[in-house]
Amino acid sequence: MIDILKEMFLTSEYTFIRRAVVVGLLVSLCAALLGVSLVLKRYSMIGDGLSHVGFGTLAVATALHAAPLTVSIPVVVLAAFLLLRISESSKIKGDAAIALISTSSLAIGVMVITFSTGMNRDVCNYMFGSILAMNKNDVTLSIVNAVIVLVLFVFFYSKIFAVTFDESFAKATGVKTGLYNMIIAFLTAITIVLGMRMMGALLISSLIIFPALTSMRVCKKWHSVTLCSAAVSVVCFFAGVVISYAKELPTGASVVIVNIAAFLIFWLVQLITKTTGFPKIKKSATEIKE
Amino acid sequence: MSLITCKDAAFGYDGETAISGLNFAVNGGDYLCVVGENGSGKSTLIKGLLRLKSPQQGSVLMGDGLKANEIGYLPQQTAAQKDFPASVYEVILSGRLGARGILPFYSRRDKAVAEENIRRLDIGKLRHKCYRELSGGQQRRALLARALCATKKLLLLDEPVSGLDPVVTQELYRLISTINRETGLTVIMVSHDIQSAVRYASHILHLKNKQVFFGITRDYLQSDVSKSFLGDERHD
């Protein structure tokens, strides 16, 4: 185990692995923080929809020989605002709108690829992720993004709680809910674009959904759910990358599998505490002591 | 000047009018109950009073220096809240957000206000409990505490007792009435429980897609509107 870690982080030729780990850890941290709010607002599928839009824009960018991120980020941010708007108005139901946009951009992406480079290994990497995809710019960008997400998240922590828990109350008492929803959508879009090429367009939304759901099995406060999902996400990503390196498995899928395992463990813990009433026993024991 | 004055106001959705002809004034310390059948425009009116909806015609005037972020609101429960991981304390403290503006963290004063309302509603024991594990009545108390954190002047309650059993319902009504009497806080409550409305409220506003009655409760009980609405129960 330690040998593998040494090999991964100390071999001088393996800068790509260190890059991938840095970007991945930051992306999973941001995704987990945003995910708590998105999952509770019933917006889980927005992440999935946005990653498909990202796939489409990546294909277009490659065909135009443009830098992928400069095309992807603005388009995906735009799509995020659009999806949010549609979810708020009741005319088209949110889930249908997301499905509409995500399949459309997937289809456009596939068409563009067919006409330009043709289906090749790159396309497969877009879909399922590749650890080799990170370059120096990505590292800089993800550090900047992570700092922005963390600062905004800490700064607006209580407001994000209020907007997630009860939007109409927040709005009625003068909190600018529209602004905070936009901030969440904006940060989600950037996080997805950054993580997409490593995790894959089809798998990136797992980083948003799994940690939040996992920590909600056990934690009962907003504060603890937030901290726990950040920790779960970072640990799962790291374990996933190490496993994928050691066993030569695809990175994105390995991370998701570790997340599934974590979810099952937390779920089991929840089941056990529920059926045995473990906290209650502990409580009465302390009461007896007093 | 009155706290809220509606002058010939009308509200609606997508160009269609849900309620019109609103002419009433609420003074400081009043306990106004808005009654009417389902779909009579009660919730639309609440949204209008909260400024979430601007009037299609006429005007809603706020007096006594009442600002939008000084209204305490108890909304109807949303589906997302049923499995929401949050402690009661976190929920109550979030009532202070409107007063905080852009500032990120709660001040000592915010926490003191939260404590005061926790004491007032006697939910100190629930403080560290998870919101989703509370009973319906306890949840409503927590949300009432949150609403009280947001206001010193006006409390808007949208069907606060829906889904509660009769005992808890009466408890909550008494609690709201006590708060109204002891602190002089103005209360506007939407309810279809007309019996309790006439028992506790000082004023009644009866809606039927327009204003059918507005006045003090004693006059309402004499009026023809109440006789037809209260129906058989009053004849025996």
PDB file of C-alpha atoms in Angstrom, chain A residues 36-37 40-42 90-91 154-176 179-180 212 215-225 270 274 283, chain B residues 14 50 52 68-76 78-81 83-87 90-91 94-106 127-133 143 146-147 150:
ATOM      1  CA  VAL A  36     -25.898  18.897  -0.076  1.00  0.00           C
ATOM      2  CA  SER A  37     -27.959  21.859  -1.195  1.00  0.00           C
ATOM      3  CA  LEU A  40     -32.124  18.607  -0.733  1.00  0.00           C
ATOM      4  CA  LYS A  41     -33.601  21.047  -3.233  1.00  0.00           C
ATOM      5  CA  ARG A  42     -34.454  18.062  -5.452  1.00  0.00           C
ATOM      6  CA  SER A  90     -44.127  25.437 -13.310  1.00  0.00           C
ATOM      7  CA  LYS A  91     -44.925  25.328 -17.005  1.00  0.00           C
ATOM      8  CA  VAL A 154     -18.390  29.835   4.100  1.00  0.00           C
ATOM      9  CA  PHE A 155     -19.509  33.406   3.514  1.00  0.00           C
ATOM     10  CA  PHE A 156     -23.057  32.460   2.491  1.00  0.00           C
ATOM     11  CA  TYR A 157     -23.253  29.319   4.632  1.00  0.00           C
ATOM     12  CA  SER A 158     -26.336  30.334   6.615  1.00  0.00           C
ATOM     13  CA  LYS A 159     -28.054  31.797   3.567  1.00  0.00           C
ATOM     14  CA  ILE A 160     -27.548  28.642   1.542  1.00  0.00           C
ATOM     15  CA  PHE A 161     -29.116  26.767   4.453  1.00  0.00           C
ATOM     16  CA  ALA A 162     -32.103  29.122   4.514  1.00  0.00           C
ATOM     17  CA  VAL A 163     -32.613  29.009   0.753  1.00  0.00           C
ATOM     18  CA  THR A 164     -32.413  25.213   0.785  1.00  0.00           C
ATOM     19  CA  PHE A 165     -34.612  24.639   3.815  1.00  0.00           C
ATOM     20  CA  ASP A 166     -37.422  27.031   3.057  1.00  0.00           C
ATOM     21  CA  GLU A 167     -37.168  29.284   0.060  1.00  0.00           C
ATOM     22  CA  SER A 168     -40.481  31.057   0.556  1.00  0.00           C
ATOM     23  CA  PHE A 169     -39.651  32.008   4.145  1.00  0.00           C
ATOM     24  CA  ALA A 170     -36.211  33.233   3.130  1.00  0.00           C
ATOM     25  CA  LYS A 171     -37.697  35.293   0.323  1.00  0.00           C
ATOM     26  CA  ALA A 172     -40.432  36.698   2.555  1.00  0.00           C
ATOM     27  CA  THR A 173     -37.924  37.860   5.151  1.00  0.00           C
ATOM     28  CA  GLY A 174     -35.866  39.706   2.583  1.00  0.00           C
ATOM     29  CA  VAL A 175     -33.141  37.199   1.623  1.00  0.00           C
ATOM     30  CA  LYS A 176     -32.308  37.519  -2.076  1.00  0.00           C
ATOM     31  CA  LEU A 179     -29.104  35.581  -6.180  1.00  0.00           C
ATOM     32  CA  TYR A 180     -28.124  32.627  -3.997  1.00  0.00           C
ATOM     33  CA  ALA A 212     -24.671  14.195   0.398  1.00  0.00           C
ATOM     34  CA  SER A 215     -23.770  11.581   5.072  1.00  0.00           C
ATOM     35  CA  MET A 216     -27.523  12.058   5.398  1.00  0.00           C
ATOM     36  CA  ARG A 217     -27.832   8.414   6.431  1.00  0.00           C
ATOM     37  CA  VAL A 218     -26.062   9.153   9.687  1.00  0.00           C
ATOM     38  CA  CYS A 219     -25.897  12.921  10.288  1.00  0.00           C
ATOM     39  CA  LYS A 220     -28.928  14.845  11.418  1.00  0.00           C
ATOM     40  CA  LYS A 221     -27.784  18.439  11.412  1.00  0.00           C
ATOM     41  CA  TRP A 222     -27.060  20.673   8.446  1.00  0.00           C
ATOM     42  CA  HIS A 223     -23.694  21.497   9.930  1.00  0.00           C
ATOM     43  CA  SER A 224     -22.638  17.880  10.374  1.00  0.00           C
ATOM     44  CA  VAL A 225     -24.084  16.791   7.017  1.00  0.00           C
ATOM     45  CA  GLN A 270     -28.177   3.871  10.031  1.00  0.00           C
ATOM     46  CA  LYS A 274     -32.322   2.498  14.178  1.00  0.00           C
ATOM     47  CA  LYS A 283     -28.004   8.146  26.657  1.00  0.00           C
TER      48      LYS A 283
ATOM     49  CA  ASP B  14     -50.407  35.013 -15.075  1.00  0.00           C
ATOM     50  CA  LEU B  50     -45.237  39.604   1.818  1.00  0.00           C
ATOM     51  CA  LEU B  52     -43.677  38.262  -3.201  1.00  0.00           C
ATOM     52  CA  ALA B  68     -40.193  43.859   4.102  1.00  0.00           C
ATOM     53  CA  ASN B  69     -37.536  42.130   6.192  1.00  0.00           C
ATOM     54  CA  GLU B  70     -39.455  42.813   9.386  1.00  0.00           C
ATOM     55  CA  ILE B  71     -42.318  40.437   8.676  1.00  0.00           C
ATOM     56  CA  GLY B  72     -42.310  37.056  10.400  1.00  0.00           C
ATOM     57  CA  TYR B  73     -43.820  34.378   8.174  1.00  0.00           C
ATOM     58  CA  LEU B  74     -44.968  30.847   8.902  1.00  0.00           C
ATOM     59  CA  PRO B  75     -45.402  29.203   5.492  1.00  0.00           C
ATOM     60  CA  GLN B  76     -47.186  25.982   4.695  1.00  0.00           C
ATOM     61  CA  THR B  78     -43.011  21.931   1.835  1.00  0.00           C
ATOM     62  CA  ALA B  79     -42.299  18.350   0.804  1.00  0.00           C
ATOM     63  CA  ALA B  80     -38.522  18.854   1.030  1.00  0.00           C
ATOM     64  CA  GLN B  81     -38.708  19.646   4.738  1.00  0.00           C
ATOM     65  CA  ASP B  83     -36.596  14.583   5.411  1.00  0.00           C
ATOM     66  CA  PHE B  84     -34.389  17.624   5.875  1.00  0.00           C
ATOM     67  CA  PRO B  85     -31.344  17.153   8.103  1.00  0.00           C
ATOM     68  CA  ALA B  86     -31.259  20.227  10.317  1.00  0.00           C
ATOM     69  CA  SER B  87     -31.305  20.801  14.045  1.00  0.00           C
ATOM     70  CA  GLU B  90     -30.300  25.858  13.062  1.00  0.00           C
ATOM     71  CA  VAL B  91     -33.858  26.299  11.779  1.00  0.00           C
ATOM     72  CA  SER B  94     -32.174  31.143  10.264  1.00  0.00           C
ATOM     73  CA  GLY B  95     -35.093  33.463  11.071  1.00  0.00           C
ATOM     74  CA  ARG B  96     -32.506  36.167  11.782  1.00  0.00           C
ATOM     75  CA  LEU B  97     -31.100  36.129   8.242  1.00  0.00           C
ATOM     76  CA  GLY B  98     -33.364  38.813   6.820  1.00  0.00           C
ATOM     77  CA  ALA B  99     -32.103  41.247   9.443  1.00  0.00           C
ATOM     78  CA  ARG B 100     -28.458  40.368   8.781  1.00  0.00           C
ATOM     79  CA  GLY B 101     -28.294  41.591   5.188  1.00  0.00           C
ATOM     80  CA  ILE B 102     -25.095  40.578   3.467  1.00  0.00           C
ATOM     81  CA  LEU B 103     -23.143  39.822   6.663  1.00  0.00           C
ATOM     82  CA  PRO B 104     -22.172  36.145   6.772  1.00  0.00           C
ATOM     83  CA  PHE B 105     -22.257  35.086  10.410  1.00  0.00           C
ATOM     84  CA  TYR B 106     -24.805  35.324  13.188  1.00  0.00           C
ATOM     85  CA  ARG B 127     -32.992  22.495  20.565  1.00  0.00           C
ATOM     86  CA  HIS B 128     -30.501  19.830  19.468  1.00  0.00           C
ATOM     87  CA  LYS B 129     -33.056  17.458  17.997  1.00  0.00           C
ATOM     88  CA  CYS B 130     -33.342  16.826  14.298  1.00  0.00           C
ATOM     89  CA  TYR B 131     -36.170  18.791  12.714  1.00  0.00           C
ATOM     90  CA  ARG B 132     -37.491  15.827  10.705  1.00  0.00           C
ATOM     91  CA  GLU B 133     -37.869  13.715  13.866  1.00  0.00           C
ATOM     92  CA  LEU B 143     -41.197  27.354  12.645  1.00  0.00           C
ATOM     93  CA  ARG B 146     -38.164  31.107  13.541  1.00  0.00           C
ATOM     94  CA  ALA B 147     -40.889  33.513  12.383  1.00  0.00           C
ATOM     95  CA  ALA B 150     -37.616  37.622  12.021  1.00  0.00           C
TER      96      ALA B 150
END
